[in-house]
Amino acid sequence: MAKKPLRIGLVGYGFMGRTHSNGYKRVPDFFPELEYQPVLKAVCGRSEDKTKAFAEQWGYESYETDWNKLIARDDIDAIDICTPNDTHGPISIAAAKAGKMVLCEKPIGMSTAEGEEMVKAVEDAGVPNTIFYNYRRIPAVTLAKKIIDSGKLGRIFHYRANFLQDWTINADVPQGGAGLWRLDAASAGSGVTGDLLAHCIDTAIWLNGSIKDVNAVTETFVKERLHSGTGKKEPVKIDDACSFFCHFENGSLGLFESTRYARGHKALYTFEINGEHASIRWDLHDLHRMEYFDHSDEGEVRGWRSIHVTDGEHPYMDHWWVPGLNIGYEHSFVHHVADFLKSIEEGTACEPTFRSALETQKVCDAVLSSAAEKVWKDV
């Protein structure tokens, strides 16, 4: 059966540009039942040499150096935004007004106010939209969602998560520029809150429901860094570390921590959920496993069990290898692309939509406001 083309215009050729491109390239091979097939029509970036090289490496038919020109093209159906956070809003809004489908890296934008403008733009235009919170689509995390929704955990009491890194400890690391824009508040909006905790928050809301209020503390350990744009030492305005408590709407308590100053950790993302009858925990470093404790087990064999999430009955795994063989981080983006294509086929929403991702942004803003004012904040 002839496939329907979905012509992709990608903005950004960095790390996330590669992960998204890989998703588009792999999905036809492993999800052949989908009606739509991505066509890598054009990539856009500021550096012509680097953009051209990226297009040649990843198989894009053409390239642009101005995202306005990319959006204006009639041969583009969907704009995928893999750029620094301060550009998510302008590109998304322009793409929606031009009638393009919009896919965007997380977080939705720089603030709740900007996120609301982005939601209005895509909803007024009626265009399909999604935000790439990719950890939802790791099979073990999706399995956790299935188990929680089944009611097997019973009433939820606790949700705790952390995301730990160590790459900014050196005070000589500059802020700003192509590789270090996450350290520049003008480009990133915030530090670990919008970058790392946003992932934890999105997953938590998806698994455990809405967050009601927060009480947070943040710290910036290195107060000044050389700015690659100005060549001068300037104040660091992002948060290097953040911890917060929260109440969920379902009555459970939450505990979240994130830092870039945890020596020995490159990307330690974990969560644990404790319920009345059972508990679940997961670790990105062992992403194909979900640990599960069921109090209804007989006493002499009761304990944590490790579920190897690779069987064909597990989420997404029937599209990959035989049971026992792992998949990895990059497959979460393949799954997101597959789900987006399926949503177009069925005329349904691909979660998280811009509106769903706005809820995560509201929590992030409340966290930062709580830390600044040293008070509890409602979301």
Coordinates of N, CA, C and O in Angstrom, one line a residue, residues 215-283:
N215 N 6.9 23.5 47.3 CA 7.8 24.3 48.2 C 9.2 23.9 47.8 O 9.7 22.8 47.9
A216 N 10.0 24.9 47.3 CA 11.2 24.6 46.6 C 12.4 25.4 47.1 O 12.2 26.5 47.8
V217 N 13.6 24.9 46.9 CA 14.8 25.6 47.1 C 15.8 25.4 45.9 O 15.8 24.3 45.4
T218 N 16.4 26.5 45.5 CA 17.4 26.4 44.4 C 18.7 27.0 44.9 O 18.8 27.7 45.8
E219 N 19.8 26.6 44.1 CA 21.1 27.2 44.4 C 21.9 27.3 43.1 O 21.8 26.5 42.2
T220 N 22.6 28.4 43.0 CA 23.6 28.6 41.9 C 25.0 28.6 42.6 O 25.3 29.6 43.3
F221 N 25.7 27.6 42.4 CA 27.0 27.4 43.1 C 28.1 28.2 42.5 O 28.9 28.8 43.3
V222 N 28.2 28.4 41.2 CA 29.2 29.3 40.6 C 28.4 30.5 40.2 O 27.6 30.5 39.3
K223 N 28.7 31.6 40.8 CA 28.0 32.9 40.6 C 28.3 33.6 39.4 O 27.5 34.4 38.9
E224 N 29.5 33.5 38.9 CA 29.9 34.2 37.6 C 30.6 33.2 36.7 O 31.4 32.4 37.2
R225 N 30.4 33.4 35.4 CA 31.1 32.6 34.4 C 31.4 33.5 33.2 O 30.6 34.4 32.9
L226 N 32.4 33.1 32.5 CA 32.7 33.8 31.2 C 31.6 33.5 30.3 O 31.1 32.4 30.1
H227 N 31.1 34.6 29.6 CA 30.1 34.5 28.6 C 30.7 34.4 27.2 O 31.5 35.3 26.9
S228 N 30.4 33.4 26.5 CA 31.1 33.2 25.2 C 30.6 34.2 24.2 O 31.3 34.5 23.2
G229 N 29.5 34.9 24.4 CA 29.0 35.9 23.5 C 29.7 37.2 23.7 O 30.1 37.9 22.7
T230 N 29.9 37.6 25.0 CA 30.5 38.9 25.3 C 32.0 38.9 25.5 O 32.6 39.9 25.5
G231 N 32.4 37.7 25.9 CA 33.9 37.5 26.3 C 34.2 38.1 27.6 O 35.3 38.2 28.0
K232 N 33.1 38.4 28.4 CA 33.3 38.9 29.8 C 32.7 38.0 30.8 O 31.8 37.2 30.5
K233 N 33.2 38.1 32.0 CA 32.5 37.4 33.1 C 31.2 38.0 33.5 O 31.2 39.3 33.7
E234 N 30.2 37.2 33.5 CA 28.8 37.8 33.8 C 28.1 36.9 34.9 O 28.5 35.7 35.0
P235 N 27.2 37.5 35.6 CA 26.5 36.7 36.6 C 25.7 35.5 36.0 O 25.2 35.6 34.9
V236 N 25.8 34.4 36.7 CA 25.0 33.2 36.3 C 23.6 33.3 36.8 O 23.4 33.4 38.0
K237 N 22.6 33.3 36.0 CA 21.2 33.5 36.4 C 20.4 32.2 36.4 O 19.2 32.3 36.6
I238 N 21.0 31.1 36.0 CA 20.2 29.8 36.1 C 20.4 29.2 37.4 O 21.3 29.5 38.2
D239 N 19.6 28.2 37.7 CA 19.7 27.4 38.9 C 20.5 26.2 38.6 O 20.3 25.4 37.7
D240 N 21.6 26.0 39.4 CA 22.5 24.8 39.2 C 21.8 23.5 39.9 O 22.1 22.4 39.5
A241 N 21.0 23.8 40.9 CA 20.4 22.7 41.7 C 19.1 23.1 42.2 O 18.8 24.3 42.4
C242 N 18.1 22.2 42.3 CA 16.8 22.5 42.8 C 16.2 21.2 43.5 O 16.4 20.1 43.0
S243 N 15.6 21.4 44.6 CA 14.8 20.4 45.3 C 13.5 21.0 45.7 O 13.4 22.2 46.0
F244 N 12.4 20.2 45.6 CA 11.1 20.7 46.0 C 10.2 19.5 46.5 O 10.4 18.4 46.1
F245 N 9.4 19.9 47.5 CA 8.3 19.1 48.0 C 7.0 19.5 47.2 O 6.9 20.6 46.8
C246 N 6.1 18.6 47.2 CA 4.8 19.0 46.6 C 3.7 18.1 47.1 O 3.9 17.0 47.7
H247 N 2.4 18.5 47.0 CA 1.2 17.7 47.1 C 0.7 17.5 45.7 O 0.5 18.4 44.9
F248 N 0.3 16.2 45.5 CA -0.4 15.9 44.3 C -1.9 16.0 44.6 O -2.4 16.0 45.7
E249 N -2.7 16.2 43.5 CA -4.2 16.3 43.7 C -4.8 15.1 44.3 O -5.8 15.1 45.0
N250 N -4.1 13.9 44.1 CA -4.7 12.7 44.7 C -4.3 12.5 46.1 O -4.6 11.4 46.7
G251 N -3.6 13.4 46.7 CA -3.3 13.4 48.1 C -1.9 12.8 48.5 O -1.5 12.9 49.6
S252 N -1.2 12.4 47.5 CA 0.1 11.8 47.7 C 1.1 13.0 47.8 O 0.9 14.1 47.4
L253 N 2.3 12.6 48.4 CA 3.4 13.6 48.6 C 4.5 13.3 47.5 O 4.7 12.2 47.1
G254 N 5.1 14.4 47.1 CA 6.2 14.3 46.1 C 7.4 14.9 46.6 O 7.4 15.9 47.3
L255 N 8.5 14.3 46.2 CA 9.9 14.8 46.5 C 10.8 14.7 45.3 O 10.9 13.6 44.7
F256 N 11.3 15.9 44.8 CA 12.0 15.9 43.6 C 13.4 16.6 43.8 O 13.4 17.6 44.6
E257 N 14.4 16.1 43.2 CA 15.7 16.7 43.3 C 16.4 16.7 41.9 O 16.4 15.7 41.2
S258 N 17.1 17.8 41.6 CA 17.9 17.8 40.4 C 19.1 18.7 40.6 O 19.0 19.7 41.3
T259 N 20.2 18.3 40.0 CA 21.5 19.1 40.1 C 22.4 18.7 39.0 O 22.3 17.6 38.4
R260 N 23.3 19.6 38.7 CA 24.4 19.4 37.7 C 25.7 19.3 38.5 O 26.8 19.4 37.9
Y261 N 25.6 19.2 39.8 CA 26.8 19.1 40.7 C 26.9 17.8 41.5 O 27.4 17.8 42.6
A262 N 26.4 16.8 41.0 CA 26.5 15.5 41.7 C 27.6 14.7 41.0 O 27.4 13.9 40.0
R263 N 28.8 14.8 41.5 CA 30.0 14.2 41.0 C 29.7 12.7 40.8 O 29.3 12.0 41.7
G264 N 30.0 12.2 39.6 CA 29.9 10.8 39.4 C 28.6 10.4 38.6 O 28.4 9.3 38.2
H265 N 27.7 11.4 38.4 CA 26.5 11.1 37.7 C 26.4 11.9 36.4 O 26.5 13.1 36.4
K266 N 26.2 11.2 35.3 CA 26.1 11.8 34.0 C 24.6 12.1 33.6 O 24.3 13.1 33.0
A267 N 23.8 11.1 34.0 CA 22.3 11.3 33.7 C 21.6 10.3 34.5 O 20.9 9.3 34.0
L268 N 21.6 10.4 35.8 CA 20.9 9.5 36.7 C 19.5 10.0 36.9 O 19.2 11.0 37.6
Y269 N 18.5 9.4 36.2 CA 17.1 9.8 36.4 C 16.4 8.6 36.9 O 16.4 7.5 36.4
T270 N 15.8 8.7 38.1 CA 15.1 7.6 38.7 C 13.7 8.2 39.3 O 13.6 9.3 39.6
F271 N 12.8 7.3 39.4 CA 11.6 7.6 40.1 C 11.1 6.3 40.9 O 11.4 5.2 40.5
E272 N 10.4 6.6 42.0 CA 9.8 5.5 42.7 C 8.4 6.0 43.2 O 8.2 7.1 43.6
I273 N 7.4 5.0 43.1 CA 6.1 5.3 43.5 C 5.6 4.3 44.5 O 5.7 3.1 44.3
N274 N 5.2 4.7 45.7 CA 4.8 3.8 46.8 C 3.3 3.9 46.9 O 2.7 5.0 47.2
G275 N 2.6 2.8 46.8 CA 1.2 2.7 46.9 C 0.7 1.9 48.1 O 1.6 1.2 48.8
E276 N -0.5 1.8 48.3 CA -1.1 1.0 49.4 C -0.8 -0.5 49.3 O -0.6 -1.1 50.3
H277 N -0.8 -1.0 48.0 CA -0.6 -2.4 47.8 C 0.7 -2.8 47.2 O 1.2 -3.9 47.3
A278 N 1.3 -1.8 46.5 CA 2.5 -2.2 45.7 C 3.3 -0.9 45.4 O 2.8 0.2 45.6
S279 N 4.5 -1.1 45.0 CA 5.4 0.0 44.6 C 6.1 -0.3 43.3 O 6.3 -1.5 42.9
I280 N 6.5 0.8 42.6 CA 7.3 0.7 41.4 C 8.5 1.6 41.4 O 8.4 2.7 42.0
R281 N 9.6 1.2 40.9 CA 10.7 2.1 40.7 C 11.4 1.8 39.4 O 11.4 0.7 38.9
W282 N 12.1 2.9 38.9 CA 12.7 2.8 37.6 C 14.0 3.7 37.6 O 14.0 4.7 38.2
D283 N 15.0 3.2 36.8 CA 16.3 3.9 36.7 C 16.7 4.0 35.2 O 16.8 3.0 34.5

